[in-house]
Amino acid sequence: MRQQFKKTIMDLAGHDEQIVLLFGDVSVYLFKEFKEQAPDRFYNLGICENTMVSVAAGLSSQGFLPYVHSITPFITERCLEQIKLDICYNRFPCTIISCGATFDYAYDGASHHCHNDLAILRLLPGMEVIQPGSRKELDLLLRTRHGSGSPAYFRLSDYPHELDLPVAFGRGTVVLDTGSQATVVTAGPILGNIVEACSDLPVNIIYFTTLKPFDAELIARYSHTRFIVIHDAFGLHEAVTSCGVTASYHGLPDTFLDCYGRVGDIRQRLALDPAGIRNAVTAFAGEL
Amino acid sequence: MSEVAKKLRQTILAISHKSGRGHIPTSFSVVEILLAVYNKIRHRPVEPLWDGRDIFILSKGHGALAHYTVLAEHGYFPAEDIFNLGRLNSRFGCHADRLKVPGVEASTGSLGHGIGLAVGMALAAKIRKSQRRVYVLVGDGESNEGSVWEAVLVALNRRLDNLTIIYDDNRSHSRGLQIIDPASNFRGFGCQVFEVDGHDIDAIKDALGIPTDSVKVIIARTEKGHGCRTLVENPYEWHGKIPDAKEYTMLMEELDATTV
């Protein structure tokens, strides 16, 4: 997805001189070409995420459109107060783009895992929270929200799904409707595992790329069914239940992960691989 | 103490007494700094968003009451308006909201944020090749925050010679993590540092006017509660304390006794 981020931003920057990119010493080499083309709009500020967010807000106050990029926990959890006050409270809109979603960097240990970012950023007034699942979705959503005047958070993963779905900002997508009384709700790249696990099961699948603003209408359309949220992060389950429905959750435990490995290993351990998801959904549907 | 500085301190005391809100000692430590800054920078009170203006950020946001009185002195709004400080529908809070108060460029309060915003604003001026200068007032207690020093590092790395950091050295944190020699600290980072009496308006203005080719830091040696003996001698007790009628009279008398 980072390649797509670069491609889309370079295209946008070719038409909009207000774009300024700030990097926390991450993905810097990837954007070498951008730096060469627009040296006064590319800044590797170093490893100081708090200040990077404040600086971005300061640039925004002067009419620039800053994009701030670093690894997920560092550019969300570490600098939460700067996002809350300097960007949201001051209404100096910036776009935060993270990489390394959830267990992308499983092998680096819990310091590099991040599953609370979507949940906590959803709580900030005015903040848009977007989790594209594929390169194509990232491209579309980034273009849609560029220059919107709202602060936005995009969560990128190195393990996108390969599905081609009609998505739109703020709208959910019906992936599968079997008329079932069981509805699987998900967001982001994990959709790939869910489709692989459930495409022949008698369940509905609805999919979100935007956790805020959240498409409550789509949840309402399926409110006669029972929901199971399957997500490798926190935030989606809260968004669904905020619509006034109850929903089961199949995803992360309330504990730090005490192992390493690769994202696939972790998903298997947490029953978020296709086999584990199939078991969970079958059990859920069987309870109906 | 200048006539105007004394008058503004009287206004601060009156507002605090009447509204029951405000941080008096910290406001008293920055009155002359704010008077000097607004005397020196390019700004238009009748056109607060004038494109040719310089920018001032109060990073130590709890000095807002002093900031309000100085802005009122310059005609941004009537001083009478501030007497509603902290009330439900007032424009004026104990920490300023930029969307409510003309002349306030950033909403601050949580310490260690305003300086990072100021660095971004100064960087924006550099990118635009603008003559705009950015001034930010940080507190010594505030400078316990690591983000203050992160921002200094970034400002130096980006060679922001259009940024002036004014450090209110009122020794407010002597009971905690006092920074003993801030001038050496800033010099060690690579800033161009000037030390002044923070209650001498002319000295501050002179320091503001010195051209530099790097980030400028003005260490303003101040007294928390300057102008009232009781406040100076009991800064912690009075940090957020509001004077009752008797105390208000006493503080006004102490202020009146100060030589102009």
Tab-separated table of C-alpha atoms in Angstrom, chain A residues 75-183:
chain	number	residue	atom	x	y	z
A	75	ILE	CA	2.040	8.373	14.777
A	76	THR	CA	-1.212	7.647	16.617
A	77	GLU	CA	-0.835	6.501	20.207
A	78	ARG	CA	2.380	8.307	21.072
A	79	CYS	CA	1.219	11.696	19.808
A	80	LEU	CA	-2.474	11.389	20.575
A	81	GLU	CA	-2.626	14.693	22.450
A	82	GLN	CA	-0.981	16.581	19.585
A	83	ILE	CA	-3.541	15.087	17.193
A	84	LYS	CA	-6.364	15.910	19.581
A	85	LEU	CA	-5.364	19.503	20.370
A	86	ASP	CA	-3.120	20.812	17.600
A	87	ILE	CA	-5.037	19.265	14.720
A	88	CYS	CA	-8.607	18.664	15.933
A	89	TYR	CA	-9.247	21.288	18.627
A	90	ASN	CA	-7.422	24.003	16.720
A	91	ARG	CA	-9.074	22.903	13.481
A	92	PHE	CA	-5.807	22.821	11.590
A	93	PRO	CA	-6.635	19.856	9.351
A	94	CYS	CA	-3.889	17.401	8.447
A	95	THR	CA	-3.881	13.875	7.054
A	96	ILE	CA	-2.119	11.187	9.055
A	97	ILE	CA	-0.995	8.130	7.109
A	98	SER	CA	0.324	5.198	9.094
A	99	CYS	CA	2.016	2.017	8.001
A	100	GLY	CA	2.411	-1.263	9.843
A	101	ALA	CA	-1.178	-1.992	10.785
A	102	THR	CA	-1.899	-4.315	13.713
A	103	PHE	CA	0.562	-7.200	13.273
A	104	ASP	CA	2.342	-6.210	10.047
A	105	TYR	CA	5.485	-5.984	12.162
A	106	ALA	CA	4.652	-8.979	14.326
A	107	TYR	CA	8.280	-10.010	14.401
A	108	ASP	CA	9.238	-6.690	16.049
A	109	GLY	CA	7.228	-7.383	19.175
A	110	ALA	CA	4.464	-5.558	21.013
A	111	SER	CA	6.138	-2.143	20.770
A	112	HIS	CA	5.417	-2.261	17.025
A	113	HIS	CA	1.960	-3.838	17.197
A	114	CYS	CA	-0.970	-1.461	17.041
A	115	HIS	CA	-4.628	-2.327	17.406
A	116	ASN	CA	-6.034	0.662	19.311
A	117	ASP	CA	-5.359	3.388	16.735
A	118	LEU	CA	-8.703	3.174	14.959
A	119	ALA	CA	-10.615	3.060	18.233
A	120	ILE	CA	-8.936	6.049	19.854
A	121	LEU	CA	-8.874	8.272	16.779
A	122	ARG	CA	-12.587	7.623	16.246
A	123	LEU	CA	-13.142	9.410	19.553
A	124	LEU	CA	-11.576	12.681	18.420
A	125	PRO	CA	-14.130	15.272	17.298
A	126	GLY	CA	-14.036	15.882	13.550
A	127	MET	CA	-11.504	13.160	12.799
A	128	GLU	CA	-12.183	10.938	9.795
A	129	VAL	CA	-10.929	7.382	10.270
A	130	ILE	CA	-10.251	5.348	7.154
A	131	GLN	CA	-8.956	1.816	6.788
A	132	PRO	CA	-8.559	0.962	3.121
A	133	GLY	CA	-8.229	-2.744	2.485
A	134	SER	CA	-6.559	-2.645	-0.901
A	135	ARG	CA	-4.334	-0.444	-3.037
A	136	LYS	CA	-7.239	0.537	-5.224
A	137	GLU	CA	-9.337	1.535	-2.217
A	138	LEU	CA	-6.480	3.620	-0.837
A	139	ASP	CA	-6.099	5.438	-4.147
A	140	LEU	CA	-9.800	6.196	-4.387
A	141	LEU	CA	-10.259	7.257	-0.769
A	142	LEU	CA	-7.112	9.382	-0.658
A	143	ARG	CA	-8.199	11.269	-3.770
A	144	THR	CA	-11.715	11.662	-2.399
A	145	ARG	CA	-10.580	13.182	0.879
A	146	HIS	CA	-7.683	15.305	-0.388
A	147	GLY	CA	-8.322	18.937	0.524
A	148	SER	CA	-11.589	18.095	2.270
A	149	GLY	CA	-10.861	20.481	5.132
A	150	SER	CA	-11.272	17.715	7.702
A	151	PRO	CA	-8.539	15.955	9.651
A	152	ALA	CA	-8.196	12.391	8.474
A	153	TYR	CA	-6.428	9.205	9.464
A	154	PHE	CA	-5.535	6.533	6.912
A	155	ARG	CA	-4.312	3.191	8.175
A	156	LEU	CA	-2.101	1.424	5.648
A	157	SER	CA	-1.100	-2.228	5.698
A	158	ASP	CA	1.643	-4.111	3.900
A	159	TYR	CA	-0.805	-6.995	3.460
A	160	PRO	CA	-3.790	-5.656	1.490
A	161	HIS	CA	-6.516	-7.882	0.104
A	162	GLU	CA	-6.798	-8.348	-3.645
A	163	LEU	CA	-10.571	-8.023	-3.981
A	164	ASP	CA	-12.089	-5.467	-6.300
A	165	LEU	CA	-15.079	-3.878	-4.583
A	166	PRO	CA	-17.148	-0.757	-5.153
A	167	VAL	CA	-16.260	1.334	-2.104
A	168	ALA	CA	-16.961	4.963	-1.275
A	169	PHE	CA	-15.945	7.269	1.553
A	170	GLY	CA	-18.364	6.989	4.459
A	171	ARG	CA	-20.280	4.098	2.927
A	172	GLY	CA	-20.227	0.411	3.691
A	173	THR	CA	-20.257	-2.221	0.973
A	174	VAL	CA	-22.353	-5.376	0.763
A	175	VAL	CA	-19.926	-8.122	-0.222
A	176	LEU	CA	-22.326	-11.044	0.153
A	177	ASP	CA	-26.072	-11.126	0.816
A	178	THR	CA	-27.521	-14.602	1.191
A	179	GLY	CA	-30.644	-13.474	2.998
A	180	SER	CA	-29.204	-15.059	6.111
A	181	GLN	CA	-29.992	-14.082	9.689
A	182	ALA	CA	-26.238	-13.914	10.352
A	183	THR	CA	-24.156	-10.951	9.182
